[in-house]
Structure formats: structure tokens, C-alpha cells
Amino acid sequence: MFNFSLRAFVALFVFLGVSSVSAQTKVVVIPLGDEVSLLPIIYEIGDTGPAGGKVFYITPGSGGIHGLEAALIDQAPAPWNCDGTDVAGVDNITSADTPDSHSGIANTPLIAAACGGAAAVAADYVWPRGQTDGFLPNKEELVLLYDQKVAGVVGGFASLYWSSSEIDSGFAWLQGFGGGNQFDNGKNFTHGVRAVRAF
């Protein structure tokens, strides 16, 4: 059985070996008898996220511990649904210049429960590492994702993608991934869905 000082040396040796191979800090679990050492996971834009997506946003002030990751592929195209229904609890955003005060993580369960559609498709996506906590991004989150598409961080996009930002009972916001513009469209039209998740 190792004594404490030898175990600490082995832990330091393993940690330095792992750190020199990787340019970023990852979780290193080093069993030391009954002890486990955990180091925080620090992410940068472009890294593979905890669910196997692509990190496209780091929450300011989090030191790389929190942010957003996007699915690597599109989910099935879908209508927004609920044409003629103003979804309770979801803000009506009438101008492309007006920010959505709710995140996609707040909007998605409300829309999915009332409408199914694109929000349900995003929420039902099974991530490469088994998570099922994705959501349909709001229009600001889609701008962040588009910016990282332009930067070459994440790809595989088609043309238009639904956001979780509603305009009114008949329309919701789309993000163009060709030129970066945002559009309104009738909720019954089918467009792209790309799930994102928070970590």
C-alpha cells in the first residue's frame, strides 16, 4: 500500500503527464486508495463539449467552466407549430433588433409542451454522450452560433433555422446561415433545427 507522500507523487506525475499531452485542462481522475481527485473542466470555443457537441460560447466570468455547445449535425427539419396560438410564457419579440429576454432553455419546454414541432425535436435529441437536455436556441443564441459558423468552429448548416423566439400567434424568428440575417416566417413552415445545450 502506498503511503501518502508516494501517492501524492504518483498523482502529480500522472497529472503532469496528462497535462503535457493536452493543451487544455480536462478532468483527471486519479484513484488514490479510497480518494479521488477532480480538477475542473476548462473549455474553450471550438473544444468538444461535455455532451460531445462543439463549444461555441463561453459564459463570461465562468473561466471556461460554463457555456453552450451545439450538436454537430442538424436534427430533422420541422415546423415551429402552434400556428394561431400565442404560446403562454414565451415573450413576443416583434423586431429583429429587440432581444429575447428568455434563453432557449427557458422557451423550449413551454413551446415543446404546447406545440411539439421544432422545439420538441431539439429537446428530444440524444447527444453523442447520451444527454437529452438540448434546446432550441433563441434568436440571440443563434447569432452566437452563426458567428462561430463563420469563424469555422462549427459547420454542417443548411440555410434557415428556427429559433425559440416567437413573434406572435402566427410567426416566429428564423436565423439565416447563408448571410446571417434573421427573418420572420409563419409557424407552419418547415425549417432546420440545430439543438444546443448549456453546460
Short mmCIF file of C-alpha atoms in Angstrom, two decimals:
data_model
loop_
_atom_site.label_atom_id
_atom_site.label_comp_id
_atom_site.label_asym_id
_atom_site.label_seq_id
_atom_site.Cartn_x
_atom_site.Cartn_y
_atom_site.Cartn_z
CA MET A 1 0.00 0.00 0.00
CA PHE A 2 1.33 3.45 -0.89
CA ASN A 3 1.97 5.86 1.92
CA PHE A 4 0.52 9.38 1.49
CA SER A 5 3.69 11.05 0.16
CA LEU A 6 4.22 8.38 -2.51
CA ARG A 7 0.55 8.56 -3.54
CA ALA A 8 0.81 12.33 -3.89
CA PHE A 9 3.93 11.92 -6.05
CA VAL A 10 2.15 9.38 -8.31
CA ALA A 11 -0.84 11.74 -8.62
CA LEU A 12 1.42 14.66 -9.59
CA PHE A 13 3.31 12.53 -12.11
CA VAL A 14 0.08 11.31 -13.78
CA PHE A 15 -1.40 14.83 -13.79
CA LEU A 16 1.70 16.35 -15.41
CA GLY A 17 1.79 13.58 -18.00
CA VAL A 18 -1.86 14.15 -18.94
CA SER A 19 -1.46 17.94 -18.91
CA SER A 20 1.55 17.87 -21.23
CA VAL A 21 -0.38 15.82 -23.79
CA SER A 22 -3.37 18.14 -23.79
CA ALA A 23 -3.17 21.89 -24.32
CA GLN A 24 -6.18 22.41 -22.09
CA THR A 25 -7.28 21.28 -18.65
CA LYS A 26 -9.57 18.28 -18.62
CA VAL A 27 -10.98 16.13 -15.86
CA VAL A 28 -8.27 13.95 -14.39
CA VAL A 29 -9.49 11.25 -12.04
CA ILE A 30 -6.65 9.65 -10.12
CA PRO A 31 -7.69 6.90 -7.74
CA LEU A 32 -5.55 7.07 -4.61
CA GLY A 33 -6.83 4.24 -2.49
CA ASP A 34 -10.22 5.49 -1.34
CA GLU A 35 -9.54 9.04 -2.56
CA VAL A 36 -10.48 10.67 -5.88
CA SER A 37 -9.04 13.95 -7.16
CA LEU A 38 -11.15 16.04 -9.55
CA LEU A 39 -9.88 19.07 -11.42
CA PRO A 40 -12.36 21.48 -13.05
CA ILE A 41 -13.00 21.10 -16.75
CA ILE A 42 -11.98 24.25 -18.59
CA TYR A 43 -13.40 24.67 -22.10
CA GLU A 44 -12.55 26.98 -24.95
CA ILE A 45 -14.57 27.80 -28.06
CA GLY A 46 -14.01 25.01 -30.57
CA ASP A 47 -13.49 22.27 -27.98
CA THR A 48 -15.61 19.15 -27.83
CA GLY A 49 -18.18 19.85 -25.12
CA PRO A 50 -19.22 17.58 -22.26
CA ALA A 51 -22.06 16.05 -24.33
CA GLY A 52 -19.91 15.58 -27.44
CA GLY A 53 -21.07 18.73 -29.26
CA LYS A 54 -18.96 21.71 -30.31
CA VAL A 55 -18.43 24.52 -27.79
CA PHE A 56 -19.50 27.78 -29.44
CA TYR A 57 -19.90 30.10 -26.45
CA ILE A 58 -18.22 30.53 -23.07
CA THR A 59 -20.22 32.24 -20.34
CA PRO A 60 -18.42 35.45 -19.34
CA GLY A 61 -16.81 35.23 -15.92
CA SER A 62 -17.05 31.43 -15.77
CA GLY A 63 -13.41 30.83 -16.59
CA GLY A 64 -14.38 28.33 -19.27
CA ILE A 65 -16.41 26.13 -16.93
CA HIS A 66 -19.83 27.11 -18.35
CA GLY A 67 -21.09 27.83 -21.83
CA LEU A 68 -23.05 26.44 -24.76
CA GLU A 69 -22.34 23.55 -27.11
CA ALA A 70 -24.06 22.79 -30.41
CA ALA A 71 -24.98 19.46 -31.91
CA LEU A 72 -22.57 18.51 -34.70
CA ILE A 73 -25.40 17.69 -37.09
CA ASP A 74 -28.87 19.01 -37.83
CA GLN A 75 -31.87 17.33 -36.34
CA ALA A 76 -34.92 16.59 -38.50
CA PRO A 77 -36.42 19.70 -40.14
CA ALA A 78 -39.72 20.65 -38.55
CA PRO A 79 -42.37 23.35 -38.43
CA TRP A 80 -42.40 25.62 -35.38
CA ASN A 81 -46.09 24.63 -34.99
CA CYS A 82 -48.85 26.35 -32.99
CA ASP A 83 -49.97 28.50 -35.93
CA GLY A 84 -52.69 30.72 -34.48
CA THR A 85 -51.55 30.23 -30.86
CA ASP A 86 -49.57 32.71 -28.79
CA VAL A 87 -47.57 30.38 -26.51
CA ALA A 88 -48.06 31.29 -22.84
CA GLY A 89 -44.86 32.31 -21.06
CA VAL A 90 -42.88 32.94 -24.24
CA ASP A 91 -42.18 36.62 -24.98
CA ASN A 92 -43.43 38.14 -28.22
CA ILE A 93 -40.40 39.67 -29.97
CA THR A 94 -41.71 41.93 -32.71
CA SER A 95 -38.40 43.35 -34.02
CA ALA A 96 -35.14 41.70 -35.04
CA ASP A 97 -33.39 44.41 -33.01
CA THR A 98 -35.28 43.58 -29.80
CA PRO A 99 -33.51 40.99 -27.63
CA ASP A 100 -35.37 37.98 -26.32
CA SER A 101 -35.30 38.22 -22.53
CA HIS A 102 -35.65 34.44 -22.27
CA SER A 103 -33.00 31.93 -23.25
CA GLY A 104 -33.78 28.96 -25.44
CA ILE A 105 -33.53 26.76 -22.37
CA ALA A 106 -36.50 28.65 -20.86
CA ASN A 107 -38.54 28.88 -24.08
CA THR A 108 -38.12 25.31 -25.31
CA PRO A 109 -40.11 23.32 -22.71
CA LEU A 110 -43.01 25.79 -22.98
CA ILE A 111 -43.08 25.55 -26.77
CA ALA A 112 -42.50 21.79 -26.86
CA ALA A 113 -45.36 21.14 -24.44
CA ALA A 114 -47.80 23.41 -26.29
CA CYS A 115 -46.71 22.82 -29.88
CA GLY A 116 -44.30 19.92 -30.30
CA GLY A 117 -42.58 20.92 -33.53
CA ALA A 118 -39.03 22.26 -33.76
CA ALA A 119 -38.71 22.78 -30.00
CA ALA A 120 -39.64 19.15 -29.31
CA VAL A 121 -37.19 17.93 -31.98
CA ALA A 122 -34.36 19.87 -30.30
CA ALA A 123 -35.36 18.71 -26.81
CA ASP A 124 -35.59 15.05 -27.90
CA TYR A 125 -32.13 14.97 -29.49
CA VAL A 126 -29.84 12.35 -27.93
CA TRP A 127 -26.32 13.77 -27.71
CA PRO A 128 -23.27 11.61 -28.56
CA ARG A 129 -22.60 11.02 -24.85
CA GLY A 130 -26.23 10.22 -24.02
CA GLN A 131 -27.59 13.52 -22.71
CA THR A 132 -31.15 14.56 -23.61
CA ASP A 133 -31.16 18.13 -22.29
CA GLY A 134 -30.83 20.07 -25.53
CA PHE A 135 -33.00 23.00 -26.50
CA LEU A 136 -33.99 25.18 -29.44
CA PRO A 137 -31.79 28.29 -29.22
CA ASN A 138 -33.39 31.71 -29.03
CA LYS A 139 -32.54 34.26 -31.71
CA GLU A 140 -29.54 35.70 -29.83
CA GLU A 141 -28.09 32.23 -29.24
CA LEU A 142 -28.47 31.51 -32.96
CA VAL A 143 -26.47 34.67 -33.75
CA LEU A 144 -23.68 33.37 -31.48
CA LEU A 145 -23.82 30.03 -33.29
CA TYR A 146 -23.80 31.72 -36.71
CA ASP A 147 -20.73 33.76 -35.71
CA GLN A 148 -18.86 30.53 -34.90
CA LYS A 149 -20.02 29.01 -38.16
CA VAL A 150 -18.42 31.98 -39.95
CA ALA A 151 -15.26 31.51 -37.84
CA GLY A 152 -15.09 27.85 -38.95
CA VAL A 153 -15.66 26.43 -35.46
CA VAL A 154 -18.87 24.52 -36.18
CA GLY A 155 -20.41 23.61 -39.53
CA GLY A 156 -22.76 21.42 -41.50
CA PHE A 157 -25.51 24.03 -41.67
CA ALA A 158 -28.20 24.34 -44.31
CA SER A 159 -29.96 27.66 -44.92
CA LEU A 160 -32.64 28.64 -42.38
CA TYR A 161 -33.07 27.54 -38.76
CA TRP A 162 -35.90 28.04 -36.34
CA SER A 163 -35.27 29.92 -33.12
CA SER A 164 -37.37 29.59 -29.98
CA SER A 165 -38.18 33.31 -30.18
CA GLU A 166 -41.85 33.91 -31.00
CA ILE A 167 -43.20 36.99 -32.78
CA ASP A 168 -46.92 36.45 -32.25
CA SER A 169 -49.58 33.79 -32.70
CA GLY A 170 -48.67 33.26 -36.35
CA PHE A 171 -44.94 33.92 -36.70
CA ALA A 172 -41.55 33.10 -35.14
CA TRP A 173 -37.93 34.06 -35.84
CA LEU A 174 -35.53 32.27 -38.16
CA GLN A 175 -31.75 32.60 -38.45
CA GLY A 176 -30.23 32.58 -41.91
CA PHE A 177 -26.97 30.64 -42.02
CA GLY A 178 -26.15 31.83 -45.52
CA GLY A 179 -25.90 35.57 -44.94
CA GLY A 180 -26.55 35.82 -41.19
CA ASN A 181 -29.85 37.72 -41.37
CA GLN A 182 -32.84 36.98 -39.17
CA PHE A 183 -36.28 36.56 -40.71
CA ASP A 184 -39.82 36.07 -39.56
CA ASN A 185 -41.86 33.26 -41.01
CA GLY A 186 -45.17 31.52 -40.49
CA LYS A 187 -45.06 28.85 -37.81
CA ASN A 188 -46.45 26.18 -40.12
CA PHE A 189 -43.39 26.28 -42.44
CA THR A 190 -40.71 23.60 -42.07
CA HIS A 191 -37.12 24.75 -41.47
CA GLY A 192 -33.87 23.49 -39.96
CA VAL A 193 -33.35 22.56 -36.31
CA ARG A 194 -29.96 22.54 -34.56
CA ALA A 195 -30.04 21.64 -30.88
CA VAL A 196 -27.77 23.34 -28.39
CA ARG A 197 -27.23 22.69 -24.69
CA ALA A 198 -25.83 24.52 -21.70
CA PHE A 199 -23.01 23.16 -19.54
#
